[in-house]
Amino acid sequence: MATDDDRTVDELRAALDGPWREIREKAREHLDDDRLYGDPTLDMRAARARVLEQMRLVSTFGWAEKGFRLEHGGGNDPGGAVTALEMLAYTDLSLWVKCGVQWGLFGGAVENLGTERHQTYVEQLITLDLLGCFAMTETGHGSDVANLLTTATYDPATQEFVVHSPTPAARKDYIGGAAEHARMAAVFAQLITGGESRGVHCFLVPIRDDQGNDLPGVTTSDCGLKGGLPGVDNGRIMFDQVRIPRENLLNRYADVAPDGTYHSDIENPSRRFFTTLGTLVRGRVSVGGAAAAGARVALSIAVRYAERRRQFDDPDTGEETLLLDYRSHQRRLLPLVARSYALAFAQNDLVRRMHLVQTGQDVDPGAQRALEKRAAGLKVAQTRHATRAIQECREACGGAGYLTENRLVTLKADTDVFTTFEGDNVVLTQLVAKELLTAYSDEVRDLDALGWVRFAATMTRDVVRDVTGVRQLIQRLRDRSDQGVDDGDLARRDVQLQLFADREDYLTRTAAHRLRARAADTGPFEAFNNAQDHILAAGTAHIDRIVLEAFIEGIAAIEDEQARALADSVCDLFVYTVLEENQAWFIMHRFMSVERAKAVRRGVNELVDRLRPHATTLVGGLGVPEYMLRAAMLTDPAAVSN
Amino acid sequence: MATDDDRTVDELRAALDGPWREIREKAREHLDDDRLYGDPTLDMRAARARVLEQMRLVSTFGWAEKGFRLEHGGGNDPGGAVTALEMLAYTDLSLWVKCGVQWGLFGGAVENLGTERHQTYVEQLITLDLLGCFAMTETGHGSDVANLLTTATYDPATQEFVVHSPTPAARKDYIGGAAEHARMAAVFAQLITGGESRGVHCFLVPIRDDQGNDLPGVTTSDCGLKGGLPGVDNGRIMFDQVRIPRENLLNRYADVAPDGTYHSDIENPSRRFFTTLGTLVRGRVSVGGAAAAGARVALSIAVRYAERRRQFDDPDTGEETLLLDYRSHQRRLLPLVARSYALAFAQNDLVRRMHLVQTGQDVDPGAQRALEKRAAGLKVAQTRHATRAIQECREACGGAGYLTENRLVTLKADTDVFTTFEGDNVVLTQLVAKELLTAYSDEVRDLDALGWVRFAATMTRDVVRDVTGVRQLIQRLRDRSDQGVDDGDLARRDVQLQLFADREDYLTRTAAHRLRARAADTGPFEAFNNAQDHILAAGTAHIDRIVLEAFIEGIAAIEDEQARALADSVCDLFVYTVLEENQAWFIMHRFMSVERAKAVRRGVNELVDRLRPHATTLVGGLGVPEYMLRAAMLTDPAAVSN
């Protein structure tokens, strides 16, 4: 590979753009528009007003309706909708959140938890004639949604639900849209009828009149300034015996008859609750994607800066040295670029799976649950990556990185809450691990072969990318790895995959063993708590493995040889970085000899050396066009030191 | 240790308060004043104006003059000055920076680089009759100060220097005070006389008139919004042939005679340059201290929140579980608390050493250089810790942690640049390592015994704390460790110290070897660059070792048995955490068996278990009174989940 060229950039970008590549390309045209970027000089009120205006502009792009069902005037293309909106993360994360709340969370709740009688709301919310918010979290309960305190008590006399906040902790909190713009809230509350509590259900509650005043019994307030996302009007809501019609229950999974009789096709209350939550998986999928997009912007800025910024003379040449020619700088940035590649492929794969499930093309009974696990895991991986990568980019750009005009601090501030919202990362990692523990005895891995075949039959070739073939590739690699992994070449994909899988399997198996052994002695909580770090490690190992698999599959689909070779080296760097981060574990559990661990460390250095000349090509492949970067230091002649 | 009590808190706080404890206690009284806290709702202009007002208030506390020499109307108490101002980091880091620029950087430059003829400026800057700024960094050169581009060319005809920015990259940048308030700048520029460049010197250049307008030839501009520190008016300065009197050269180390003859007692230009920079060590000492103070505030908030916030039922009891009762939460926060203890002791030790050198009590010829190395290392350790710890605290407080009213995001944003300013952390770690490499052959460790004896003779007993005895303690531990470290108990301090020292020694020795071996083949830059990660690891290992030593010494000085026992466990947690973070290295280099590494991991869990009941006591000991915390969630009844 003598020279990189534009074609390699295009090929890499096409690969990372994934199944909804055309939508991304079209979005890049839409987003070449100053009106869609954030203005950090605005105060909170002005920033919120601007974002609302921006959302009205976005509503003309045809992205909003894409994700809704045909019968609601939508495009039945949830994958396309998530992908299109994700592109807003390149311009302004406040705008992305605002749109995500309106069409994803609020819209998703009404469409997926509601029935025909709520159809009119869907039509209105798509066009922004109805602005809504998603009122799940309370001040007292965020992660533990099952224990929400807000009540919705059915009154058969008037055929109404009475929505009420019985304690200060029952206050809805952090709700995007609740502070200013939302007219209606999708409120999660404990449904009570006939004196009996039926668990958490979702209700449509009007909260403001046309003039924006709180309706009777509703008290909204403002969360005020946050670490970032100034354009999102997060607020609080208290309900004082607010009456809503019986029909405002979103009644897809359960209903209350006029006389107060409760009925649900799902008899098990816990299953009903998780079915309800499961329909909201799109939010979690979206958050991971947007976080990763934010990291791509930051890495594009930091790498390009390191390609023009010089500091300290090279004593051999007397010339000042480019930042990116320093080993330490390469090691700071290039492994993060590699992880961005890995996660982009993993996210595309996730969106594809979500699309299949939500359009009814994947009807495998385990598909929804597998999707939820994967969405949780990739939400964790991508938001954690964003926090780490953007922070590293900020620091790698020195004082310039701290100036708002260079955008990195805004990206950091805006994405910071992504590790928390739509599921706290620790709680989600635990959820992933619990799924593993439950399933590990009859583990067949969630290959979902049936689903993939169906997928292949119904989608265009571009979307499919021989995915079934690729799945076979992973299986083939796994089969091969049975022979001689122990002393196998670390550069071999089968050996790499095996190491990742070994770590996951070992951690899961031993965690399960530990839980069983201890539970008898100490009670379940103590047993769980003593093993919590172990359990979390198992979850993380699983996430690493599925990301690697998606990366390998993504590379196999690249036809251009030069681009594929480069992506292969990037994959190696991702693998070596993960192995290096976990080398103590691998050595301590005899999966890696000390000599091999030393080879990993050398390998990282060799790989950053090898990739360094291609750094600009690689960030080009990340797919953030230069006109989107908007960092002053990338064009300021004063920033180059002479 | 059955119960913790207020006395234990007091004892720990006294220990962490260190030699200038009385100043800290007094400061806590001064800072119980709403006027001194940040107001995040203010816009940039208003925030700057407020901070200027706050600085005027602080100037009445007697802290400003404390650090200056007696003949300048000061208190000759640099340690006291650094300590007092550090306390401002508890209230508002913008205020701390603003004061640090005025009295520390600008004031320090005038006092330490100037002579009698500049005395009047010192008097004026103490009282704020003269507002100054410290104009070192340029857009093109930050870390590489020796290559600054601004010139100061002597004109014997008028006996003036002509200060000039020859290129856009020569623009002074990020300068605190330059955007609005400063009237005079301490400008670092290449001194040219008789057609010959003499290297970087410092000049006093008036930049604004009394009305705040730029003086002729001076063009200031505004850096605008930053990631944080909204109350600091960072700006840029361009000079267009600005003439200043010959006397405005700060001429302590070099002077230009009226006829243009250059003279310096320090003949070697490089030594002259480093002597000039060396006088500014106080800035670096201060930054580390303020960063650590910021981390203490964040940890105090996050731990107290985790002691009141509950989430998810304990299936054994049916009660909701306190966040801090979760193992993962303990592992997130308690090791950071332990590191805060370690760094507090190390910072006190550093300030003490600085005080001795700067008051002429430590005249050991190597003392200044040893001080610079230590200041660099602890600046890195403390700012890195602050970035990591505050981020972890933010995430550990979930959505509440993201609200400005809970202060964590402001602490994160404000301290974020600390890893960059006063020396980029990578560059400083390298500087530490280079010192190690230079010295390693005749390494006797910088015990500075002479200095300590002198110190003991001249300071009050409270300040001394039997430091010489403690130094002997470290030596004794080292001696003991010669026998049987290999299979020694990891809970033994001598074994712990030996492991830290082994890592440092091995990394330094092998880095030196590698540099020598490669330099012949590849030229010095390539040799350095190939080993850069190795070199940085050596620097980090050194920093860890000196922090541990300071921690051990600090504990030995605690008289109260209960407090000392608790601090001992905290020290163990610090040690085990560092060992765990580096366990791959220890195993791979045969300093630790796999079994021992597993014991380390178990040890961390055991220690967080043991310390958990004392968490409130421990954050009490960090010395941030509750009235300073000002996080709404610590008093909001809605935050506790019922």
PDB file of N, CA and C in Angstrom, chain B residues 142-186:
ATOM      1  N   GLY B 142       3.474  26.339  22.792  1.00  0.00           N
ATOM      2  CA  GLY B 142       3.010  26.262  24.161  1.00  0.00           C
ATOM      3  C   GLY B 142       4.013  25.495  24.995  1.00  0.00           C
ATOM      4  N   SER B 143       4.120  24.203  24.708  1.00  0.00           N
ATOM      5  CA  SER B 143       5.077  23.390  25.460  1.00  0.00           C
ATOM      6  C   SER B 143       6.514  23.807  25.163  1.00  0.00           C
ATOM      7  N   ASP B 144       6.783  24.161  23.944  1.00  0.00           N
ATOM      8  CA  ASP B 144       8.161  24.470  23.530  1.00  0.00           C
ATOM      9  C   ASP B 144       8.437  25.959  23.676  1.00  0.00           C
ATOM     10  N   VAL B 145       8.590  26.371  24.935  1.00  0.00           N
ATOM     11  CA  VAL B 145       8.725  27.797  25.226  1.00  0.00           C
ATOM     12  C   VAL B 145      10.029  28.371  24.684  1.00  0.00           C
ATOM     13  N   ALA B 146      11.051  27.543  24.572  1.00  0.00           N
ATOM     14  CA  ALA B 146      12.348  28.055  24.099  1.00  0.00           C
ATOM     15  C   ALA B 146      12.243  28.603  22.680  1.00  0.00           C
ATOM     16  N   ASN B 147      11.267  28.126  21.939  1.00  0.00           N
ATOM     17  CA  ASN B 147      11.114  28.561  20.552  1.00  0.00           C
ATOM     18  C   ASN B 147      10.026  29.607  20.345  1.00  0.00           C
ATOM     19  N   LEU B 148       9.704  30.364  21.385  1.00  0.00           N
ATOM     20  CA  LEU B 148       8.738  31.448  21.217  1.00  0.00           C
ATOM     21  C   LEU B 148       9.176  32.378  20.093  1.00  0.00           C
ATOM     22  N   LEU B 149       8.223  32.976  19.429  1.00  0.00           N
ATOM     23  CA  LEU B 149       8.539  33.785  18.252  1.00  0.00           C
ATOM     24  C   LEU B 149       8.526  35.294  18.516  1.00  0.00           C
ATOM     25  N   THR B 150       7.868  35.725  19.588  1.00  0.00           N
ATOM     26  CA  THR B 150       7.841  37.154  19.897  1.00  0.00           C
ATOM     27  C   THR B 150       9.275  37.653  20.111  1.00  0.00           C
ATOM     28  N   THR B 151       9.572  38.829  19.576  1.00  0.00           N
ATOM     29  CA  THR B 151      10.920  39.377  19.723  1.00  0.00           C
ATOM     30  C   THR B 151      10.880  40.669  20.530  1.00  0.00           C
ATOM     31  N   ALA B 152      11.980  40.929  21.234  1.00  0.00           N
ATOM     32  CA  ALA B 152      12.180  42.200  21.929  1.00  0.00           C
ATOM     33  C   ALA B 152      13.586  42.666  21.517  1.00  0.00           C
ATOM     34  N   THR B 153      13.595  43.617  20.579  1.00  0.00           N
ATOM     35  CA  THR B 153      14.863  44.032  19.979  1.00  0.00           C
ATOM     36  C   THR B 153      15.307  45.351  20.596  1.00  0.00           C
ATOM     37  N   TYR B 154      16.523  45.355  21.084  1.00  0.00           N
ATOM     38  CA  TYR B 154      16.998  46.564  21.778  1.00  0.00           C
ATOM     39  C   TYR B 154      17.432  47.616  20.773  1.00  0.00           C
ATOM     40  N   ASP B 155      16.985  48.854  21.035  1.00  0.00           N
ATOM     41  CA  ASP B 155      17.357  50.001  20.197  1.00  0.00           C
ATOM     42  C   ASP B 155      18.177  50.968  21.045  1.00  0.00           C
ATOM     43  N   PRO B 156      19.497  50.952  20.924  1.00  0.00           N
ATOM     44  CA  PRO B 156      20.335  51.804  21.790  1.00  0.00           C
ATOM     45  C   PRO B 156      20.059  53.281  21.553  1.00  0.00           C
ATOM     46  N   ALA B 157      19.580  53.644  20.367  1.00  0.00           N
ATOM     47  CA  ALA B 157      19.337  55.066  20.073  1.00  0.00           C
ATOM     48  C   ALA B 157      18.348  55.670  21.052  1.00  0.00           C
ATOM     49  N   THR B 158      17.314  54.894  21.388  1.00  0.00           N
ATOM     50  CA  THR B 158      16.299  55.433  22.302  1.00  0.00           C
ATOM     51  C   THR B 158      16.324  54.719  23.650  1.00  0.00           C
ATOM     52  N   GLN B 159      17.240  53.769  23.778  1.00  0.00           N
ATOM     53  CA  GLN B 159      17.307  52.938  24.994  1.00  0.00           C
ATOM     54  C   GLN B 159      15.960  52.272  25.274  1.00  0.00           C
ATOM     55  N   GLU B 160      15.422  51.685  24.218  1.00  0.00           N
ATOM     56  CA  GLU B 160      14.141  50.984  24.357  1.00  0.00           C
ATOM     57  C   GLU B 160      14.228  49.576  23.747  1.00  0.00           C
ATOM     58  N   PHE B 161      13.342  48.746  24.227  1.00  0.00           N
ATOM     59  CA  PHE B 161      13.111  47.469  23.532  1.00  0.00           C
ATOM     60  C   PHE B 161      11.889  47.625  22.620  1.00  0.00           C
ATOM     61  N   VAL B 162      11.998  46.997  21.466  1.00  0.00           N
ATOM     62  CA  VAL B 162      10.859  47.000  20.551  1.00  0.00           C
ATOM     63  C   VAL B 162      10.250  45.597  20.571  1.00  0.00           C
ATOM     64  N   VAL B 163       9.048  45.501  21.135  1.00  0.00           N
ATOM     65  CA  VAL B 163       8.398  44.195  21.270  1.00  0.00           C
ATOM     66  C   VAL B 163       7.503  43.974  20.050  1.00  0.00           C
ATOM     67  N   HIS B 164       7.655  42.780  19.461  1.00  0.00           N
ATOM     68  CA  HIS B 164       6.988  42.574  18.163  1.00  0.00           C
ATOM     69  C   HIS B 164       6.572  41.113  17.976  1.00  0.00           C
ATOM     70  N   SER B 165       5.423  40.966  17.317  1.00  0.00           N
ATOM     71  CA  SER B 165       4.942  39.621  16.948  1.00  0.00           C
ATOM     72  C   SER B 165       5.150  39.468  15.444  1.00  0.00           C
ATOM     73  N   PRO B 166       6.171  38.754  15.028  1.00  0.00           N
ATOM     74  CA  PRO B 166       6.510  38.750  13.594  1.00  0.00           C
ATOM     75  C   PRO B 166       5.571  37.911  12.729  1.00  0.00           C
ATOM     76  N   THR B 167       4.890  36.956  13.292  1.00  0.00           N
ATOM     77  CA  THR B 167       4.015  36.091  12.491  1.00  0.00           C
ATOM     78  C   THR B 167       2.714  35.842  13.272  1.00  0.00           C
ATOM     79  N   PRO B 168       1.687  35.333  12.594  1.00  0.00           N
ATOM     80  CA  PRO B 168       0.447  35.016  13.336  1.00  0.00           C
ATOM     81  C   PRO B 168       0.694  34.017  14.460  1.00  0.00           C
ATOM     82  N   ALA B 169       1.610  33.083  14.242  1.00  0.00           N
ATOM     83  CA  ALA B 169       1.877  32.075  15.272  1.00  0.00           C
ATOM     84  C   ALA B 169       2.536  32.679  16.503  1.00  0.00           C
ATOM     85  N   ALA B 170       3.066  33.895  16.366  1.00  0.00           N
ATOM     86  CA  ALA B 170       3.719  34.565  17.503  1.00  0.00           C
ATOM     87  C   ALA B 170       2.706  35.202  18.448  1.00  0.00           C
ATOM     88  N   ARG B 171       1.465  35.169  18.070  1.00  0.00           N
ATOM     89  CA  ARG B 171       0.417  35.757  18.904  1.00  0.00           C
ATOM     90  C   ARG B 171       0.397  35.105  20.286  1.00  0.00           C
ATOM     91  N   LYS B 172       0.401  35.932  21.325  1.00  0.00           N
ATOM     92  CA  LYS B 172       0.229  35.413  22.682  1.00  0.00           C
ATOM     93  C   LYS B 172      -1.215  34.907  22.803  1.00  0.00           C
ATOM     94  N   ASP B 173      -1.391  33.743  23.414  1.00  0.00           N
ATOM     95  CA  ASP B 173      -2.703  33.107  23.358  1.00  0.00           C
ATOM     96  C   ASP B 173      -3.053  32.467  24.704  1.00  0.00           C
ATOM     97  N   TYR B 174      -4.330  32.388  24.964  1.00  0.00           N
ATOM     98  CA  TYR B 174      -4.881  31.772  26.183  1.00  0.00           C
ATOM     99  C   TYR B 174      -4.519  32.558  27.440  1.00  0.00           C
ATOM    100  N   ILE B 175      -4.059  33.801  27.287  1.00  0.00           N
ATOM    101  CA  ILE B 175      -3.496  34.537  28.425  1.00  0.00           C
ATOM    102  C   ILE B 175      -4.606  35.033  29.350  1.00  0.00           C
ATOM    103  N   GLY B 176      -4.626  34.518  30.574  1.00  0.00           N
ATOM    104  CA  GLY B 176      -5.621  34.943  31.560  1.00  0.00           C
ATOM    105  C   GLY B 176      -5.451  36.413  31.880  1.00  0.00           C
ATOM    106  N   GLY B 177      -6.504  37.195  31.729  1.00  0.00           N
ATOM    107  CA  GLY B 177      -6.441  38.628  31.979  1.00  0.00           C
ATOM    108  C   GLY B 177      -6.273  39.457  30.719  1.00  0.00           C
ATOM    109  N   ALA B 178      -5.809  38.843  29.650  1.00  0.00           N
ATOM    110  CA  ALA B 178      -5.501  39.609  28.437  1.00  0.00           C
ATOM    111  C   ALA B 178      -6.754  40.090  27.720  1.00  0.00           C
ATOM    112  N   ALA B 179      -7.873  39.403  27.920  1.00  0.00           N
ATOM    113  CA  ALA B 179      -9.069  39.769  27.154  1.00  0.00           C
ATOM    114  C   ALA B 179      -9.710  41.047  27.673  1.00  0.00           C
ATOM    115  N   GLU B 180      -9.623  41.285  28.986  1.00  0.00           N
ATOM    116  CA  GLU B 180     -10.334  42.448  29.529  1.00  0.00           C
ATOM    117  C   GLU B 180      -9.577  43.252  30.579  1.00  0.00           C
ATOM    118  N   HIS B 181      -9.083  42.553  31.613  1.00  0.00           N
ATOM    119  CA  HIS B 181      -8.717  43.300  32.817  1.00  0.00           C
ATOM    120  C   HIS B 181      -7.264  43.741  32.927  1.00  0.00           C
ATOM    121  N   ALA B 182      -6.353  43.043  32.300  1.00  0.00           N
ATOM    122  CA  ALA B 182      -4.940  43.331  32.558  1.00  0.00           C
ATOM    123  C   ALA B 182      -4.515  44.657  31.929  1.00  0.00           C
ATOM    124  N   ARG B 183      -3.699  45.384  32.686  1.00  0.00           N
ATOM    125  CA  ARG B 183      -3.146  46.643  32.194  1.00  0.00           C
ATOM    126  C   ARG B 183      -1.696  46.467  31.727  1.00  0.00           C
ATOM    127  N   MET B 184      -1.068  45.439  32.270  1.00  0.00           N
ATOM    128  CA  MET B 184       0.340  45.215  31.955  1.00  0.00           C
ATOM    129  C   MET B 184       0.543  43.713  31.763  1.00  0.00           C
ATOM    130  N   ALA B 185       1.471  43.387  30.851  1.00  0.00           N
ATOM    131  CA  ALA B 185       1.763  41.978  30.612  1.00  0.00           C
ATOM    132  C   ALA B 185       3.234  41.691  30.899  1.00  0.00           C
ATOM    133  N   ALA B 186       3.486  40.555  31.550  1.00  0.00           N
ATOM    134  CA  ALA B 186       4.854  40.037  31.633  1.00  0.00           C
ATOM    135  C   ALA B 186       5.048  39.183  30.377  1.00  0.00           C
TER     136      ALA B 186
END
